[in-house]
XYZ file of C-alpha atoms in Angstrom:
652
model
C -0.183 -0.011 -0.022
C 2.805 2.393 0.895
C 4.552 1.693 -2.421
C 1.341 2.266 -4.274
C 1.138 5.788 -2.420
C 4.460 6.644 -3.260
C 3.920 6.070 -6.931
C 0.744 8.186 -6.894
C 2.830 11.013 -5.224
C 5.679 10.841 -7.538
C 5.261 13.670 -10.204
C 6.221 14.312 -13.681
C 6.806 10.877 -14.940
C 6.101 9.851 -18.480
C 2.435 9.751 -18.197
C 2.483 12.962 -16.216
C 4.229 14.534 -19.220
C 1.607 13.372 -21.617
C -1.074 14.853 -19.374
C 0.535 18.118 -19.126
C 0.734 18.316 -22.762
C -3.088 17.557 -23.116
C -3.760 20.436 -20.878
C -5.055 23.774 -22.100
C -2.609 26.396 -22.790
C -1.670 29.184 -20.554
C -2.725 31.835 -22.879
C -6.190 30.135 -23.269
C -6.879 30.073 -19.593
C -5.813 33.708 -19.253
C -8.228 34.817 -21.822
C -11.133 32.525 -20.677
C -10.872 34.045 -17.070
C -10.787 37.643 -18.332
C -7.544 38.393 -16.932
C -5.917 38.890 -20.389
C -7.533 40.014 -23.799
C -6.849 38.153 -26.948
C -5.197 41.417 -28.409
C -2.679 41.771 -25.455
C -2.034 37.874 -25.715
C -1.097 38.308 -29.490
C 1.285 41.023 -28.488
C 2.927 39.010 -25.690
C 3.327 36.021 -28.202
C 5.029 38.309 -30.490
C 7.459 39.515 -27.778
C 8.017 35.857 -26.865
C 9.345 35.151 -30.137
C 12.406 37.131 -29.561
C 13.345 35.902 -26.375
C 13.993 32.739 -24.524
C 11.305 33.596 -21.661
C 8.285 31.613 -20.789
C 5.052 33.264 -21.660
C 3.976 33.885 -18.136
C 7.271 35.746 -17.320
C 6.684 37.914 -20.659
C 3.350 38.772 -19.453
C 4.672 39.904 -15.955
C 7.429 41.810 -17.574
C 5.071 43.826 -19.949
C 2.661 44.643 -16.945
C -0.143 42.897 -18.325
C -0.901 40.630 -15.351
C 0.576 40.516 -11.779
C 2.592 37.700 -10.169
C -0.391 36.407 -8.076
C -2.528 36.354 -11.356
C 0.203 34.493 -13.144
C 0.579 32.046 -10.249
C -3.390 31.412 -10.108
C -3.355 30.827 -13.829
C -0.543 28.196 -13.553
C -2.295 26.409 -10.430
C -5.372 26.221 -12.668
C -3.358 24.809 -15.627
C -1.341 22.411 -13.838
C -4.023 21.474 -11.279
C -2.001 22.018 -8.315
C -2.691 24.191 -5.396
C -1.918 28.034 -5.124
C -0.218 28.974 -1.434
C -0.332 32.377 -0.045
C 2.712 32.378 1.925
C 1.985 35.738 3.802
C -0.191 34.094 6.441
C 0.728 30.506 6.131
C 2.238 29.168 9.236
C 5.560 26.900 8.726
C 7.223 24.915 11.338
C 10.880 25.439 11.794
C 11.465 21.748 11.487
C 9.977 21.928 7.909
C 12.036 24.942 6.924
C 15.342 23.346 8.066
C 14.624 20.462 5.424
C 15.910 22.409 2.524
C 19.062 24.385 3.107
C 18.936 28.069 2.212
C 21.254 28.057 -0.628
C 18.834 25.370 -2.309
C 15.747 27.527 -1.545
C 17.300 30.503 -3.108
C 18.671 28.746 -6.137
C 15.296 27.127 -6.955
C 13.111 29.762 -5.659
C 11.301 27.431 -3.382
C 10.117 27.008 0.382
C 8.997 23.770 1.982
C 5.699 24.379 3.710
C 4.448 21.003 5.122
C 5.815 17.364 5.554
C 3.338 14.485 5.694
C 4.855 11.022 6.293
C 7.246 10.753 3.394
C 6.042 13.636 1.138
C 7.231 16.965 1.441
C 5.064 19.597 0.140
C 7.068 22.550 -1.438
C 5.919 26.041 -2.717
C 7.766 26.907 -5.894
C 7.611 29.837 -8.446
C 8.331 27.323 -11.335
C 6.744 23.951 -10.883
C 7.383 23.020 -14.420
C 11.089 22.613 -13.844
C 11.586 18.912 -13.829
C 15.276 18.879 -12.719
C 14.505 21.086 -9.820
C 11.992 18.660 -8.429
C 14.320 15.617 -9.055
C 16.998 17.459 -7.226
C 14.854 18.373 -4.284
C 13.928 14.775 -4.001
C 17.715 13.782 -4.041
C 18.663 16.402 -1.502
C 15.779 15.786 0.964
C 15.140 12.140 0.547
C 11.373 12.878 0.345
C 8.724 12.633 -2.354
C 7.961 16.180 -3.419
C 4.437 17.461 -3.808
C 4.565 20.849 -5.726
C 2.433 23.990 -4.848
C 2.901 27.327 -6.325
C 3.450 30.829 -5.021
C 4.655 34.273 -6.238
C 8.414 34.946 -6.369
C 8.140 37.857 -4.027
C 6.213 36.011 -1.476
C 8.899 33.217 -1.483
C 11.864 35.639 -1.161
C 10.219 37.283 1.546
C 9.644 34.070 3.384
C 13.240 32.983 2.843
C 14.507 36.220 4.057
C 12.148 36.187 7.123
C 13.405 32.970 8.489
C 17.122 33.023 7.470
C 18.012 36.816 7.642
C 15.095 38.538 9.529
C 17.237 41.731 10.237
C 18.404 42.146 6.692
C 14.964 41.917 5.143
C 13.615 44.681 7.650
C 16.911 46.786 6.764
C 15.982 46.827 3.167
C 12.700 49.041 4.185
C 14.876 51.469 6.171
C 17.980 52.053 3.705
C 17.323 55.697 3.477
C 18.281 56.278 7.076
C 22.227 55.690 6.181
C 22.292 59.308 5.390
C 20.191 60.903 7.906
C 20.505 61.499 11.674
C 18.549 59.248 14.063
C 16.022 60.879 16.401
C 16.585 61.007 20.110
C 13.782 59.360 22.210
C 13.267 60.573 25.895
C 10.469 58.777 27.797
C 8.383 60.809 30.305
C 10.159 61.556 33.557
C 7.671 59.926 35.733
C 7.605 56.643 33.750
C 10.043 53.730 33.866
C 13.456 54.350 32.511
C 14.368 53.216 29.246
C 17.087 50.826 28.404
C 20.189 52.937 27.378
C 21.205 52.416 23.708
C 24.328 53.615 22.187
C 24.483 55.173 18.652
C 26.042 52.323 17.168
C 23.425 49.974 18.642
C 20.720 52.170 17.134
C 22.284 52.302 13.813
C 22.662 48.512 13.648
C 19.045 47.599 14.589
C 16.722 47.633 11.724
C 13.582 47.470 14.299
C 14.937 50.650 15.909
C 15.141 52.346 12.511
C 11.638 51.166 11.282
C 10.135 53.102 14.401
C 12.294 55.900 13.614
C 11.218 55.886 9.994
C 7.463 55.730 11.021
C 7.739 58.729 13.268
C 9.933 60.777 11.046
C 7.775 60.322 8.031
C 4.641 61.461 10.062
C 6.392 64.578 11.337
C 7.627 65.389 8.067
C 4.172 64.969 6.437
C 2.505 67.146 9.083
C 0.528 64.419 10.879
C -1.467 64.579 13.972
C -1.613 60.996 14.903
C 0.089 57.741 13.733
C -2.075 54.390 13.949
C -0.013 51.272 13.986
C -2.766 48.670 13.383
C -2.646 44.858 13.626
C -4.643 42.759 10.955
C -4.755 39.188 10.404
C -2.051 38.999 7.577
C -0.067 42.402 7.858
C 0.505 45.411 9.916
C -0.840 48.595 8.610
C 0.534 52.078 9.341
C -1.667 55.034 8.840
C -1.196 58.829 9.379
C -3.782 61.328 10.183
C -3.039 64.469 7.908
C -5.436 67.186 7.996
C -7.925 65.264 10.045
C -8.203 62.381 7.465
C -6.393 59.116 7.786
C -4.112 58.014 4.994
C -2.107 54.767 4.571
C 1.530 55.006 4.534
C 2.987 51.587 4.745
C 2.376 48.066 5.165
C 4.732 45.664 7.142
C 4.862 41.853 7.532
C 2.852 40.600 10.265
C 5.745 39.202 12.082
C 7.176 42.627 12.735
C 4.318 43.762 14.809
C 5.415 42.468 18.233
C 8.772 43.790 17.819
C 7.783 47.464 16.698
C 4.964 47.609 19.432
C 7.840 46.437 22.255
C 10.173 48.915 20.915
C 7.484 51.829 21.007
C 6.562 50.484 24.824
C 10.029 50.730 25.790
C 10.403 54.236 24.558
C 7.239 55.409 26.277
C 8.176 53.704 29.482
C 5.219 51.058 29.413
C 5.483 47.490 30.619
C 6.439 45.418 27.590
C 5.314 42.164 29.344
C 1.612 43.511 29.643
C -0.258 42.721 26.440
C -3.680 42.198 27.869
C -4.621 45.950 29.188
C -4.409 49.287 27.418
C -1.410 51.384 28.283
C -0.555 54.886 28.054
C 2.684 56.588 27.734
C 4.691 59.669 26.570
C 7.866 60.408 24.673
C 9.716 63.378 23.924
C 11.575 63.358 20.615
C 14.487 65.760 19.783
C 16.356 66.334 16.494
C 18.617 69.039 15.239
C 15.637 70.961 13.778
C 12.813 70.516 16.143
C 11.467 68.862 19.359
C 8.113 66.931 19.512
C 6.153 65.501 22.273
C 4.573 61.953 21.390
C 1.598 60.617 23.411
C 1.416 56.965 23.041
C -1.611 54.782 23.511
C -1.803 50.891 23.185
C -5.051 48.646 22.907
C -5.092 44.839 22.803
C -7.272 44.042 19.740
C -8.175 40.567 18.233
C -5.130 40.150 15.776
C -2.615 41.795 18.340
C -2.072 45.131 20.042
C -2.712 48.485 18.190
C -0.753 51.594 18.920
C -1.803 55.142 18.433
C 0.839 57.815 18.598
C -0.354 61.517 19.082
C 2.121 64.055 17.778
C 2.183 67.416 19.588
C 4.452 69.232 17.309
C 5.371 72.579 18.960
C 6.366 74.362 15.921
C 2.982 74.222 14.746
C 0.822 74.642 17.947
C 1.346 78.290 18.743
C -1.416 80.072 16.506
C -2.534 83.578 16.992
C -6.074 84.400 17.086
C -5.495 86.075 13.525
C -4.189 82.740 12.071
C -7.144 80.663 13.187
C -9.298 81.677 10.181
C -12.052 83.345 12.053
C -14.186 86.063 10.441
C -13.251 89.525 11.476
C -16.762 90.196 13.194
C -16.362 86.788 15.262
C -12.825 87.713 16.226
C -13.806 91.167 17.495
C -16.478 89.244 19.624
C -14.229 86.698 20.956
C -11.650 89.341 21.876
C -14.252 91.301 23.620
C -14.918 88.435 25.766
C -11.443 87.290 26.808
C -10.733 90.819 27.836
C -13.370 90.894 30.307
C -11.917 90.688 34.094
C -14.407 87.998 34.914
C -16.770 85.458 33.573
C -16.457 82.164 31.407
C -15.641 81.640 27.778
C -16.331 78.166 26.329
C -14.994 76.825 23.070
C -17.157 73.910 22.020
C -16.918 71.111 19.316
C -15.928 67.329 18.714
C -12.645 65.758 19.328
C -10.175 67.097 16.808
C -11.944 70.414 16.095
C -9.073 72.561 17.212
C -10.379 73.557 20.701
C -7.082 73.335 22.293
C -5.444 75.467 19.767
C -7.874 78.243 20.119
C -7.533 78.198 23.879
C -3.547 78.535 23.567
C -4.343 81.475 21.136
C -6.663 83.026 23.686
C -4.027 82.895 26.393
C -1.179 84.090 24.036
C -3.507 87.169 23.359
C -3.905 88.137 27.011
C -0.701 86.899 28.733
C 1.469 89.545 30.127
C 3.616 90.361 33.044
C 0.629 91.804 34.835
C -1.828 88.785 34.481
C -1.410 85.562 36.356
C -2.548 82.556 34.053
C -2.814 79.125 35.503
C -4.012 76.038 33.423
C -5.278 72.594 34.544
C -4.791 70.143 31.838
C -5.016 66.347 31.032
C -2.509 66.215 29.801
C -0.266 69.468 29.269
C -0.125 69.239 25.437
C 2.241 72.346 24.746
C 4.460 74.457 27.025
C 3.462 78.062 27.045
C 5.989 80.701 28.364
C 4.752 82.747 31.073
C 1.915 80.492 31.850
C 1.802 77.991 35.000
C 0.675 74.656 33.772
C -0.628 71.857 35.867
C -1.165 68.289 34.685
C -3.839 66.098 36.133
C -2.769 62.758 37.662
C -5.762 60.900 38.935
C -3.525 57.987 40.311
C -2.475 60.324 43.144
C -5.642 61.967 43.401
C -4.712 65.260 41.526
C -8.037 65.642 39.769
C -9.623 68.549 38.110
C -11.780 69.646 40.927
C -8.801 69.119 43.561
C -6.474 71.223 41.354
C -9.091 74.069 40.755
C -9.642 74.500 44.490
C -5.881 74.879 44.908
C -5.589 77.344 42.002
C -8.013 79.540 43.515
C -5.786 79.958 46.167
C -2.961 81.035 43.941
C -4.573 84.501 43.243
C -5.066 83.877 39.454
C -6.449 86.288 36.981
C -7.127 83.695 34.199
C -7.819 79.964 34.799
C -7.899 77.574 31.811
C -9.553 74.315 32.308
C -8.667 71.596 29.639
C -12.158 70.108 29.672
C -15.228 70.374 31.924
C -16.326 66.596 32.424
C -18.272 66.431 35.606
C -20.596 68.376 37.886
C -17.906 69.329 40.469
C -15.382 70.787 37.843
C -18.459 72.695 36.282
C -19.732 74.315 39.544
C -16.189 75.313 40.633
C -15.615 76.874 37.245
C -18.716 78.711 37.018
C -18.292 79.925 40.806
C -14.704 81.146 39.616
C -16.221 82.988 36.808
C -18.538 84.951 39.402
C -15.814 85.795 41.907
C -13.349 87.854 39.810
C -11.696 85.320 37.423
C -11.650 84.729 33.760
C -12.163 81.215 32.959
C -11.516 79.612 29.657
C -12.442 76.016 29.098
C -14.010 73.477 26.420
C -17.204 71.387 26.238
C -18.098 68.617 23.739
C -21.250 69.867 22.080
C -22.366 70.202 18.397
C -22.985 73.935 18.378
C -22.821 76.990 20.719
C -26.326 76.991 21.938
C -26.149 73.498 23.024
C -23.416 74.373 25.399
C -26.008 75.863 27.766
C -28.092 72.716 27.574
C -25.067 70.800 28.486
C -24.237 72.723 31.658
C -27.858 72.233 32.593
C -27.473 68.481 32.115
C -24.496 68.555 34.401
C -27.024 69.992 37.258
C -25.874 73.543 37.047
C -28.668 76.139 37.989
C -29.712 78.406 34.987
C -29.093 81.721 36.960
C -25.384 80.570 37.500
C -24.943 79.745 33.837
C -26.587 83.107 32.882
C -24.492 85.095 35.301
C -21.155 83.598 34.522
C -20.826 82.670 30.754
C -19.571 85.533 28.615
C -19.603 83.817 25.238
C -19.586 80.473 23.469
C -17.304 79.632 20.483
C -18.318 76.435 18.416
C -15.849 75.589 15.807
C -14.858 72.792 13.234
C -11.590 72.383 11.083
C -12.188 72.061 7.295
C -9.256 71.307 4.927
C -7.983 74.109 2.556
C -7.897 73.639 -1.130
C -4.347 73.036 -2.294
C -3.317 76.400 -3.863
C -0.825 74.402 -6.469
C -3.493 72.223 -8.143
C -6.626 74.455 -7.510
C -9.238 74.259 -10.218
C -12.647 75.437 -11.151
C -15.441 72.832 -11.470
C -19.152 72.406 -11.351
C -20.721 70.513 -8.461
C -23.473 68.163 -8.819
C -26.978 69.503 -8.405
C -27.821 67.127 -5.534
C -24.666 68.233 -3.791
C -25.738 71.965 -4.221
C -29.037 71.068 -2.882
C -27.712 69.857 0.373
C -26.464 73.513 0.897
C -29.789 74.885 -0.230
C -28.158 76.408 -3.498
C -30.093 76.555 -6.823
C -27.961 74.888 -9.441
C -29.674 76.941 -12.072
C -28.410 80.445 -10.923
C -25.052 79.904 -8.982
C -23.836 82.961 -6.986
C -20.455 82.296 -7.147
C -17.785 79.840 -8.729
C -16.703 76.635 -7.040
C -13.003 75.167 -6.658
C -11.382 71.950 -5.824
C -7.852 70.480 -5.761
C -7.037 68.214 -8.656
C -4.202 66.498 -6.734
C -0.305 67.040 -6.950
C 2.792 65.883 -5.181
C 2.650 68.771 -2.768
C -0.613 67.688 -1.347
C 0.108 63.998 -1.626
C -2.563 63.888 -4.530
C -5.536 64.712 -1.979
C -6.469 68.124 -3.247
C -5.975 69.671 0.066
C -3.134 71.116 1.987
C -3.642 72.691 5.514
C -6.747 73.273 7.456
C -8.883 76.272 8.485
C -11.549 76.935 11.071
C -15.376 77.595 10.454
C -17.179 78.962 13.654
C -19.981 80.496 15.278
C -19.773 82.791 18.265
C -22.760 83.186 20.533
C -22.373 86.314 22.957
C -24.612 86.165 26.057
C -26.416 89.390 25.828
C -29.283 90.696 27.982
C -31.934 88.641 25.788
C -29.926 85.600 25.812
C -29.509 85.572 29.529
C -33.274 86.000 30.052
C -33.879 83.021 27.912
C -31.210 80.814 29.752
C -32.712 81.782 33.202
C -36.286 80.855 31.832
C -34.914 77.276 30.829
C -35.395 77.802 27.083
C -34.259 74.947 24.717
C -31.247 74.967 22.501
C -33.450 75.608 19.424
C -35.000 78.633 21.052
C -31.504 79.948 22.091
C -30.336 79.243 18.488
C -33.105 81.253 17.051
C -32.554 83.906 19.417
C -28.801 84.030 18.763
C -29.337 84.198 14.942
C -31.618 87.134 15.510
C -29.019 89.069 17.197
C -26.544 88.351 14.328
C -24.838 85.206 15.023
C -23.688 83.294 11.785
C -24.011 79.564 12.225
C -21.301 76.825 11.247
C -23.171 76.048 8.167
C -23.240 79.827 6.787
C -19.497 80.139 7.986
C -18.622 77.068 5.878
C -20.613 78.366 3.000
C -18.730 81.606 3.126
C -15.235 79.596 2.993
C -16.499 77.835 -0.134
C -17.558 81.270 -1.754
C -14.130 82.526 -1.283
C -12.548 79.460 -2.636
C -10.830 78.288 0.562
C -12.567 74.811 0.843
C -14.993 72.558 -0.956
C -18.815 71.636 -0.316
C -17.570 68.041 0.595
C -15.327 69.284 3.489
C -18.145 71.531 4.903
C -20.639 68.835 4.775
C -18.401 66.431 6.496
C -17.711 68.955 9.224
C -20.887 70.314 9.957
C -23.721 68.773 11.751
C -26.576 68.687 9.181
C -29.557 69.179 11.514
C -29.167 72.923 11.699
C -28.539 73.384 8.062
C -31.270 71.040 6.609
C -33.418 73.554 4.362
C -35.102 73.481 0.953
C -34.866 75.928 -1.738
C -37.961 77.902 -3.147
C -38.368 76.718 -6.895
C -39.668 80.408 -7.714
C -36.832 82.529 -6.280
C -34.046 80.013 -5.504
C -33.431 81.315 -1.994
C -32.931 78.891 0.942
C -35.834 78.589 3.380
C -36.583 76.342 6.376
C -38.299 72.890 5.955
C -40.759 74.068 8.594
C -41.959 76.763 6.168
C -45.107 76.150 4.123
C -44.657 79.338 1.920
C -41.588 80.982 0.941
C -40.993 84.211 3.073
C -39.228 85.946 0.169
C -42.008 85.531 -2.774
C -44.961 84.060 -1.005
C -44.630 80.975 -3.232
C -46.228 77.826 -1.605
C -43.585 75.312 -0.631
C -46.064 72.671 0.490
C -48.856 72.767 -2.048
C -52.237 72.728 -0.378
C -55.891 73.559 -1.569
C -57.152 77.057 -0.816
C -60.449 75.781 -0.157
C -60.371 72.467 1.987
C -56.651 72.957 2.946
C -55.595 69.606 2.159
C -52.087 68.907 0.651
C -52.204 68.258 -2.827
C -49.507 67.165 -5.375
C -47.782 69.809 -7.375
C -48.743 68.198 -10.827
C -52.482 68.330 -9.828
C -54.766 70.814 -11.595
C -57.781 70.290 -9.525
C -58.195 69.231 -5.917
C -59.612 65.831 -5.943
C -61.349 66.360 -2.552
C -63.455 69.473 -3.122
C -62.812 70.102 -7.002
C -61.071 73.437 -6.400
C -59.120 74.998 -9.436
C -55.424 74.532 -8.352
C -53.924 76.438 -11.414
C -56.112 79.393 -10.244
C -54.529 79.581 -6.746
C -51.031 79.247 -8.057
C -51.630 82.005 -10.442
C -52.746 84.227 -7.728
C -49.875 83.412 -5.599
C -47.414 84.028 -8.645
C -49.047 87.579 -9.255
C -48.703 88.224 -5.547
C -45.070 87.372 -5.354
C -44.466 89.453 -8.628
C -46.047 92.452 -6.924
C -43.811 92.220 -3.882
C-alpha cells in the first residue's frame, strides 16, 4: 500500500508529461478567465518570439498581469494548489529540511511534511530537474504547490535573515541622523542604547522611520494597526487617515515592544491598554508624543499623538475666524471675569483656540494658571498643571488649589463632571476669567450641556460671557486648484439653486505637494454666541437649544453652516469638506423653486416671494400634489390658486 502511495505522489513521470501536454495552454486560460484580452495575448506572443522567456514571465514583464494572477493561472493549468505564504504558518523543523542556498537557487520554500511527502511551494513547478534534485537532497517525495517569487523571497528572508529583510525597508536612514527619544520623567526609565546600537538595529530604524515620516508630512496621529496577515501604518493628516506603509505580520510584536520601551510602558503586559509619553529631539525640532496601546483581536494596536510645538502656537488672527467673530471673541477674553467656552468634537481645534486666547492676553501683569490632562504644549509665562488621577490630582482638587494662588485667568482643559463645572462657574463669578471646553455640536447646546450636568440656570446666565463652536475643514491645495461644477444634488444639500449659482466653485485636482489629496492645511469655521441681555433672560427661563439658536441668529450670530458656505464662496474649501464637518440638522433646508433662495423645511410658504412650498388646496386646506390641476377632495381649481400666488409674488 505504501509503495502504491509513493507511486501516486511521484510527479512528472512519462504519463504525467503526456497529461501536461494535453492541458489547455496558459494563454487560453488567461483569456477565458478575463485576466487577459486576446489582443494583448497576441502582442505578448510576438514579444516572446524574440526571447527565450516563458509566456508567463513575458506577461509579467510587460505589466499585463501581476505575479499573483500568473500564479493562479498556472495553478489552474497544472491543477496544483496555490499557496499564499503571507499568512501560512510553517514549522521551523520543516524549513530546515531544505538548505537556504537550495531555496534561493530554486526559488522554493518547504511548507509541510506528511509522512514521506514534502510539500514545497515553488515559483516554477514545471522545472523537472529542480523537483528531481529536491527529492535527492531531502530524501522525500516532493509534492509541488505554486506561489509568487516575491512571497517566496520574503519568506526565505524572514526565516534565515530577518534583520536584513527589515533593513531593506529603512535604507534611507544611512544618510540621515537618528531621532533621540526621551521617555516621560515619571515613567520607567528606558534601556540605554548607544548610537552604534541604534544604527545596527533595523527595528529601531523602522520605528524611527514611521515617526519621522509622520512628522515630515505634518500628521497629528500615527496608527499602527494589527490585521490578520499584515501590519498597517496610517497617518492622520489634516484630520483624515491616509495609508503610508504595510509591514509583514511578524514585525508587529517587535515594533510594538520598541514603542513601549520608548514610552516607559510595561512590555510584558499585552492584555490591558497602556498610556505613555515620549519626547523626540532632533537638530531642527522637538516634538512630544503621546502613546496609547490597545489589545485587539489580531494583536496590540498603538496610536501615537504628535504634539508639534512648531505648529502649535497660532495667534487668533491665524485661526481663520471672520473679523466680526474675532472681535466678539477678543471682547470676551478681555473681560475681568466670566467664562468663555470653546465647543466642538474631538479634533476640532479647541485646544489651539484656547492657547491662542492665552497668548493674546498673557503679560507680566496677568497670572494665568492652567489645569490640563495632559499638558499638550508648553506656554512661556503660564503656570501649567497636569492632572494625575492616580495620586488624587483631579480637576476639582487642582481647581480648589488654583483659586488660592491668586489667578487672573484659569484655563480648564475640559469640563467633564458636575464638580468641575460648579467650581468653574463660581470662579467666573468671583473675579476670575475662566477659559474651558465642552463637547457639543454647536454653541447654544453648551448651555443645555451645563444644565444637564446639574448647573442652575441663574449661575450659567451670570457666569458665561460667550460660547464659540468651531470645526476644522481642509484647505484646497493652491498648487492644483481648479474650477469645477458641483452636482445639483450636492448643491441642494447646501440649499443652493444649481440653475443660478451666485459664485464659482473650486477643488484640488491632486499633486505631489498635497500627496494627491487636493488639500493642504486646515482652517476653522465657527459660530460665536455672545450672552447678551436677551440671551440671559432665555437661559434663566430654561429655554431649549433651538430657542437659544433662533435668538442668537436674530442678534447676528452666523451659524457653522453659513461660515462654511462663506469659505466655499471665497474658494478656500469645498462643499464636501463643509458637509463632512458640519452637523446637518441645523442646516437642513429647502430651496424655493420660484426665487431660488434657501428657506426652512418648517415653512409652508416662501418668506421671500410668497410661493407655496407645501402645495395645499385653498378651499379645503388639504395637501395636494404639485402636478395636480384640480383638488380631488373639493374640486377646487388649483391652477387659479397658483396664478394668484405668482401674481402676489411678482407684485412684491
